[in-house]
Coordinates of C-alpha atoms in Angstrom, one line a residue:
X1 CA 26.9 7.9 59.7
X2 CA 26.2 4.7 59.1
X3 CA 22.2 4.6 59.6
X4 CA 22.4 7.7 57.2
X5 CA 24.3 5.3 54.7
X6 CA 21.8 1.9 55.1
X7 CA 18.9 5.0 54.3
X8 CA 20.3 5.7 51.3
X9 CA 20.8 2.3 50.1
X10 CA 17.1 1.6 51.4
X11 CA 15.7 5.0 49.5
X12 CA 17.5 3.7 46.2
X13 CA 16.4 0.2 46.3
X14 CA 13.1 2.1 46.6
X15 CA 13.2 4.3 43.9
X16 CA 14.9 1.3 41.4
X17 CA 11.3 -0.9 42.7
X18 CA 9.6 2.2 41.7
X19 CA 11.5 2.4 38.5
X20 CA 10.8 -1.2 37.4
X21 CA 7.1 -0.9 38.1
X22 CA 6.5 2.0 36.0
X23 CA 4.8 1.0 32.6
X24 CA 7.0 0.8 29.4
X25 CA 5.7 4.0 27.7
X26 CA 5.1 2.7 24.0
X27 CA 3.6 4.6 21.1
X28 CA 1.6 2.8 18.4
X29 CA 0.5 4.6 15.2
X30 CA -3.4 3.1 15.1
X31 CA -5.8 1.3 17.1
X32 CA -5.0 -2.1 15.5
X33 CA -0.8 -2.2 16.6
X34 CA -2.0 -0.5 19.9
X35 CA -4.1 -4.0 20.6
X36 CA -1.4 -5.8 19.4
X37 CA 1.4 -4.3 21.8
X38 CA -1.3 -4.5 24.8
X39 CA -2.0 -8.2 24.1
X40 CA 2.1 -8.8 24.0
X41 CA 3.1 -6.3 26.7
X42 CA 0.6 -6.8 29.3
X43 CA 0.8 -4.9 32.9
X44 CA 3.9 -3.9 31.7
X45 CA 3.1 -1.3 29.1
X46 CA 1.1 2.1 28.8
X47 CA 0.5 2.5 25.1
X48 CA -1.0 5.8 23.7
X49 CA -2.1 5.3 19.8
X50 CA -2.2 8.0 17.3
X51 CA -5.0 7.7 15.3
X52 CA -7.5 6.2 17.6
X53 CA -11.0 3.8 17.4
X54 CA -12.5 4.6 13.9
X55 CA -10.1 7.1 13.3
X56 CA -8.3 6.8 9.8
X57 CA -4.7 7.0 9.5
X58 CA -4.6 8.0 5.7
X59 CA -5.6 11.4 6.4
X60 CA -4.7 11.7 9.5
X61 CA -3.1 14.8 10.2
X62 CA -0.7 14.8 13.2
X63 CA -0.5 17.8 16.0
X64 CA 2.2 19.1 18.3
X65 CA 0.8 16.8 21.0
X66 CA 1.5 13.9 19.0
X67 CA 5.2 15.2 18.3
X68 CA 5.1 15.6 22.3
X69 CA 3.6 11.7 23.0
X70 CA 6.7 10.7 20.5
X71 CA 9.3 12.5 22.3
X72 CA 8.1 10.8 25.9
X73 CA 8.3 7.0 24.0
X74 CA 10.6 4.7 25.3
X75 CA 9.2 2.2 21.8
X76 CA 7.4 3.5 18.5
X77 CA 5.4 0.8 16.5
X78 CA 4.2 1.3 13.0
X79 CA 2.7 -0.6 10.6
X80 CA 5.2 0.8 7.5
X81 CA 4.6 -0.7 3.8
X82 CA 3.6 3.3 3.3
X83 CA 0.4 3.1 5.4
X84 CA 1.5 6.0 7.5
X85 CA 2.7 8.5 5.1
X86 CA 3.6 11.5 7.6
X87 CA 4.8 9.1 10.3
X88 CA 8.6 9.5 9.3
X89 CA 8.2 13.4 9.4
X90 CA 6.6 13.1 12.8
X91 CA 9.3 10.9 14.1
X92 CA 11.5 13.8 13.1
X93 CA 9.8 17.1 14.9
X94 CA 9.8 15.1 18.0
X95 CA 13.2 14.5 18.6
X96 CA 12.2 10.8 19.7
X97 CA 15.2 8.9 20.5
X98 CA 12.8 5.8 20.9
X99 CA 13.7 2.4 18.5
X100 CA 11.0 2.6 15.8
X101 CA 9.6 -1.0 15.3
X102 CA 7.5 -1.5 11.9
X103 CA 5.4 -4.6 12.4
X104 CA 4.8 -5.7 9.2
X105 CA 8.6 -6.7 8.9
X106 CA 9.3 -9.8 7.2
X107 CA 5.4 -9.8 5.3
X108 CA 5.4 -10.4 1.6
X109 CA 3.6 -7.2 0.1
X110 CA 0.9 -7.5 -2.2
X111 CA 0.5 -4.6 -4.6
X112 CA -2.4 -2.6 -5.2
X113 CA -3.9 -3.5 -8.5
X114 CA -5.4 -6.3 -8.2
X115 CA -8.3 -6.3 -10.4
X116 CA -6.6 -5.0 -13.2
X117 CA -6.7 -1.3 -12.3
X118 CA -5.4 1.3 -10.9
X119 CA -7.2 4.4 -9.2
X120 CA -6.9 7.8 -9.5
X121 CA -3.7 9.3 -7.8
X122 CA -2.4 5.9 -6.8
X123 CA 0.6 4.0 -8.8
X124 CA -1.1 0.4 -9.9
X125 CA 2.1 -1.2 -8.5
X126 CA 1.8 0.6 -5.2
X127 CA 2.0 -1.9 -2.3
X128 CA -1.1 -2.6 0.0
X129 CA -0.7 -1.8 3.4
X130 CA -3.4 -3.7 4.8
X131 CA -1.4 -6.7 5.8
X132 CA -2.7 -7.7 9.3
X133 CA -6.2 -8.2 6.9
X134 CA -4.3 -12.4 6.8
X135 CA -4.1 -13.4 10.1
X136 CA -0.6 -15.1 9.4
X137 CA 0.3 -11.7 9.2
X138 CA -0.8 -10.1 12.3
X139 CA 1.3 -13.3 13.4
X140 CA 4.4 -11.4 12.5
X141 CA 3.0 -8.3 13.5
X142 CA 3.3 -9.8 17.1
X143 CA 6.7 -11.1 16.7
X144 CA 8.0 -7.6 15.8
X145 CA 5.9 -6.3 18.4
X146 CA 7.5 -8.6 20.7
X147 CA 11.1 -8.6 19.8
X148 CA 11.2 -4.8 19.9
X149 CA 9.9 -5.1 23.5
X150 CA 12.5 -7.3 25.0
X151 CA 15.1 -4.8 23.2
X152 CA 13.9 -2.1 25.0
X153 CA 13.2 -4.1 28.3
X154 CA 15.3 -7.1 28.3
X155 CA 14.3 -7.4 32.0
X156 CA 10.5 -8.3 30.8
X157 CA 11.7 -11.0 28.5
X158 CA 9.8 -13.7 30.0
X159 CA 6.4 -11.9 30.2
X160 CA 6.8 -10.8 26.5
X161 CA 7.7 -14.3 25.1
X162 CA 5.2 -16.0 27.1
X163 CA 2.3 -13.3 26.4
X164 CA 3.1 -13.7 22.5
X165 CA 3.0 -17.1 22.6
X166 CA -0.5 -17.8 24.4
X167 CA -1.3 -14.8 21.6
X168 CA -0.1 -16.8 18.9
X169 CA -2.1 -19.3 19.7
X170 CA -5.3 -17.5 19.4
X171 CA -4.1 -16.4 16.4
X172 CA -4.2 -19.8 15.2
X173 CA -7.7 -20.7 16.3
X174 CA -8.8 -17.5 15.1
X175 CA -7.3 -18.2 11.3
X176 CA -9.2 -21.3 11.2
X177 CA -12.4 -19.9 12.4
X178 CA -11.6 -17.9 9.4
X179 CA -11.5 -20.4 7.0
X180 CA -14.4 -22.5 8.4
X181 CA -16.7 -19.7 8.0
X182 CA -15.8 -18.7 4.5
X183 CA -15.5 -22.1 3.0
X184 CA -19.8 -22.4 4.4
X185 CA -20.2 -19.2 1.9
X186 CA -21.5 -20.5 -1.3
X187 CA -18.3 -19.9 -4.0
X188 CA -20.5 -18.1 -6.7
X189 CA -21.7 -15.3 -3.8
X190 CA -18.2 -15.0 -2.1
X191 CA -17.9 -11.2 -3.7
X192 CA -18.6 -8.0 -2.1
X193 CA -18.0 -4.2 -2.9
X194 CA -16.1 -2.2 0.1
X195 CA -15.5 1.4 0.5
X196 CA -11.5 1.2 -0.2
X197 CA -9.1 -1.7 -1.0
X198 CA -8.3 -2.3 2.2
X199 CA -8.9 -6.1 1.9
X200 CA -6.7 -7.9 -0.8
X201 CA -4.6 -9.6 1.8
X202 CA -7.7 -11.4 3.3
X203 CA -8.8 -11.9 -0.3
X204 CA -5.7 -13.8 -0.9
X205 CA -5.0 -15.5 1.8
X206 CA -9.0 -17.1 2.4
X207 CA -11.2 -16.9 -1.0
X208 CA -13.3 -13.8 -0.9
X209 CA -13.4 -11.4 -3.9
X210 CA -13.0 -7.9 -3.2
X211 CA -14.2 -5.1 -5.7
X212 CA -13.6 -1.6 -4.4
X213 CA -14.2 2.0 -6.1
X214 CA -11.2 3.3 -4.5
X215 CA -7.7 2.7 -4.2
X216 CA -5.9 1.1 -0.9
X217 CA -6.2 4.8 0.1
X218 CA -9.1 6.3 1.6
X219 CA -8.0 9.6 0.2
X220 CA -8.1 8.5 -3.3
X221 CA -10.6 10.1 -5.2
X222 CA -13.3 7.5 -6.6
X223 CA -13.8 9.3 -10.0
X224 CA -17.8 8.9 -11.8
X225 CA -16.5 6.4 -14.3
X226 CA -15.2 4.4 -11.3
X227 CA -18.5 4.3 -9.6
X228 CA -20.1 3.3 -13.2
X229 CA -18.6 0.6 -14.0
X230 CA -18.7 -1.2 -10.7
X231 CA -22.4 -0.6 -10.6
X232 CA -22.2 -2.2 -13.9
X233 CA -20.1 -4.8 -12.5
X234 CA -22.7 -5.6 -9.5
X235 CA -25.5 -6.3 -11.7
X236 CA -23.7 -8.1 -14.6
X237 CA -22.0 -11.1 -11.3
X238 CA -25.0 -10.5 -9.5
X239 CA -22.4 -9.5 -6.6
X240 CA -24.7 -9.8 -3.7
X241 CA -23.7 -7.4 -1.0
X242 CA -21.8 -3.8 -0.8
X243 CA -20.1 -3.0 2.9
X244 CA -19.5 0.1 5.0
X245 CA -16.3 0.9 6.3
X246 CA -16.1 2.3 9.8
X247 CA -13.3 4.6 8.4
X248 CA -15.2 6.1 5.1
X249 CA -18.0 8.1 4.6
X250 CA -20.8 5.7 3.7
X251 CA -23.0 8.0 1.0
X252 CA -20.9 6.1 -1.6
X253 CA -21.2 2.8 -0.9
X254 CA -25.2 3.0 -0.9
X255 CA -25.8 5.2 -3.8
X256 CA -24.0 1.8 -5.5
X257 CA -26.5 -0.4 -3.7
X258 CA -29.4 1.7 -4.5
X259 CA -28.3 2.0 -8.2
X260 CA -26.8 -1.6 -8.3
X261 CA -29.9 -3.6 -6.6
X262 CA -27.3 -5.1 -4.1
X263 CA -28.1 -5.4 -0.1
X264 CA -26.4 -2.8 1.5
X265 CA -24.5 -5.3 4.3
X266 CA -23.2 -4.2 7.6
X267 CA -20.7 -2.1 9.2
X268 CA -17.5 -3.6 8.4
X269 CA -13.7 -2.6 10.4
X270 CA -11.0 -2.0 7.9
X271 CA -8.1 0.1 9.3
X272 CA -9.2 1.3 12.9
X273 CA -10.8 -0.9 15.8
X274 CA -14.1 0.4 17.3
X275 CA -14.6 2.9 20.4
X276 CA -14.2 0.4 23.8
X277 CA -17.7 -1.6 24.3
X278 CA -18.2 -0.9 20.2
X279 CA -18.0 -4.5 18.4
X280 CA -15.1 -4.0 17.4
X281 CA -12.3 -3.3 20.3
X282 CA -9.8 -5.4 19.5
X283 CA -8.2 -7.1 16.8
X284 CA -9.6 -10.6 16.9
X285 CA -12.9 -9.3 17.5
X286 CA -12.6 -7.0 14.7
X287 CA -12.0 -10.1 12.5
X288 CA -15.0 -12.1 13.6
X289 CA -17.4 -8.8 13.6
X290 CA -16.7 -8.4 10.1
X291 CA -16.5 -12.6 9.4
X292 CA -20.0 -11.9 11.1
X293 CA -21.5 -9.6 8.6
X294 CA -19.8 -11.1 5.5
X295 CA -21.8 -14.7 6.1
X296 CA -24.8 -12.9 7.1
X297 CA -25.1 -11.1 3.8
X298 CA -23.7 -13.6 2.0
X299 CA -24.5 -17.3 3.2
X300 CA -27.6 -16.8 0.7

């Protein structure tokens, strides 16, 4: 009796060890928050994303498989400020009794209109999602990130605080890459054209003008009139480069080069990271790939 009794205590003590070394299952809605919860969570996570590399989450249509990857979450993270606009429904269908952590948390929205306009379909006061576009956003990104991770798995609190804060830190160094390389931009060229409006917190926050046909929507419809008087635009500043997004369809953008007399610049990473091995697979190196092509085509 009592060998049966030290067996069972030996089996449990195994299956608790077995317990504790299985992965934290988090979902994240889109490539960029999955990075973010892999560079927090370490070993200690398995995160599956929802709208994956290049993939874009404005029309993103979910399936029952995604209801399914919800409903198996022990942690949801979304971005929120309206950038997933079917996540809420999807939370619902699952049946997920996961803690839903939205990232951007405590970041001052922008709104859309920033040049003055609004574009068709979309309310000019509207805010922009794009937030982790300022790194000293994607800072608070992490600390949501992090803090919903200890609340979920109090036991991992020292990996998580430690793994955040050596994050942080290249956060830092990566903001003032940032700056550096803008500031060599000559002022009168630092304007460019992109698909959508996905860049008016980096705008803000480091000195580039952004000009964009379409809303802070992908979806939104860029109406004739639009393309017009941006083309209009490009040739009366003499803006020097137009940019394809990795999430749009790029026909667009170079029929306003090709009309405008601008140089059609590189391939630029808005709202999804690139495929693994792409140059773009994680969030810091999305930043400098695009910090890349904007002083190429615009250095002079």
């Amino acid at each position: 009796m009592r060998g049966t009794r030290i067996a069972a205590v030996l089996l449990a003590l195994v299956w608790a060890a077995a317990a504790r070394a299985e992965p934290l299952k988090v979902v994240a809605s889109f490539s960029i928050l999955g990075d973010l919860v892999r560079q927090v969570g370490g070993e200690r996570v398995s995160v599956a994303v929802l709208v994956g590399p290049n993939g874009d989450a404005h029309s993103f249509v979910p399936s029952p498989g995604d209801a399914r990857t919800l409903a198996g979450a022990r942690l949801v993270v979304v971005n929120g400020l309206g950038f997933e606009g079917w996540i809420d429904r999807l939370v619902k269908a699952s049946g997920t009794k996961a803690p839903v952590v939205v990232a951007s948390s405590g970041v001052t929205p922008i709104e859309e209109a920033q040049e003055g306009h609004a574009h068709a379909g979309h309310d000019a006061h509207a805010p922009d999602p794009h937030a982790w576009q300022n790194v000293a956003n994607a800072k608070r990104y992490v600390a949501s990130i992090r803090d919903g991770l200890i609340g979920v798995d109090p036991e991992g609190r020292a990996t998580y605080e430690a793994r955040a804060s050596a994050y942080l830190a290249d956060l830092d160094a990566l903001d003032a890459e940032v700056r550096r390389t803008v500031a060599a931009i000559p002022e009168a060229r630092r304007r460019v054209i992109t698909t959508h409006d996905a860049f008016g917190y980096f705008a803000r926050a480091y000195g580039l003008r952004f000009i964009a046909p379409q809303g802070v929507s992908s979806q939104s419809e860029a109406t004739a009139r639009d393309v017009a008087r941006i083309i209009r635009q490009v040739k009366r500043d003499r803006i020097p480069a137009v940019f394809l997004e990795n999430v749009a369809d790029p026909r667009l953008m170079l029929q306003i080069a090709r009309e405008s007399g601008a140089k059609a610049g590189g391939r630029i990473f808005s709202d999804a990271l690139s495929e693994p091995g792409g140059p773009a697979p994680t969030y810091i190196e999305m930043m400098r790939n695009n910090l890349r092509e904007f002083s190429a085509a615009l250095a002079g």
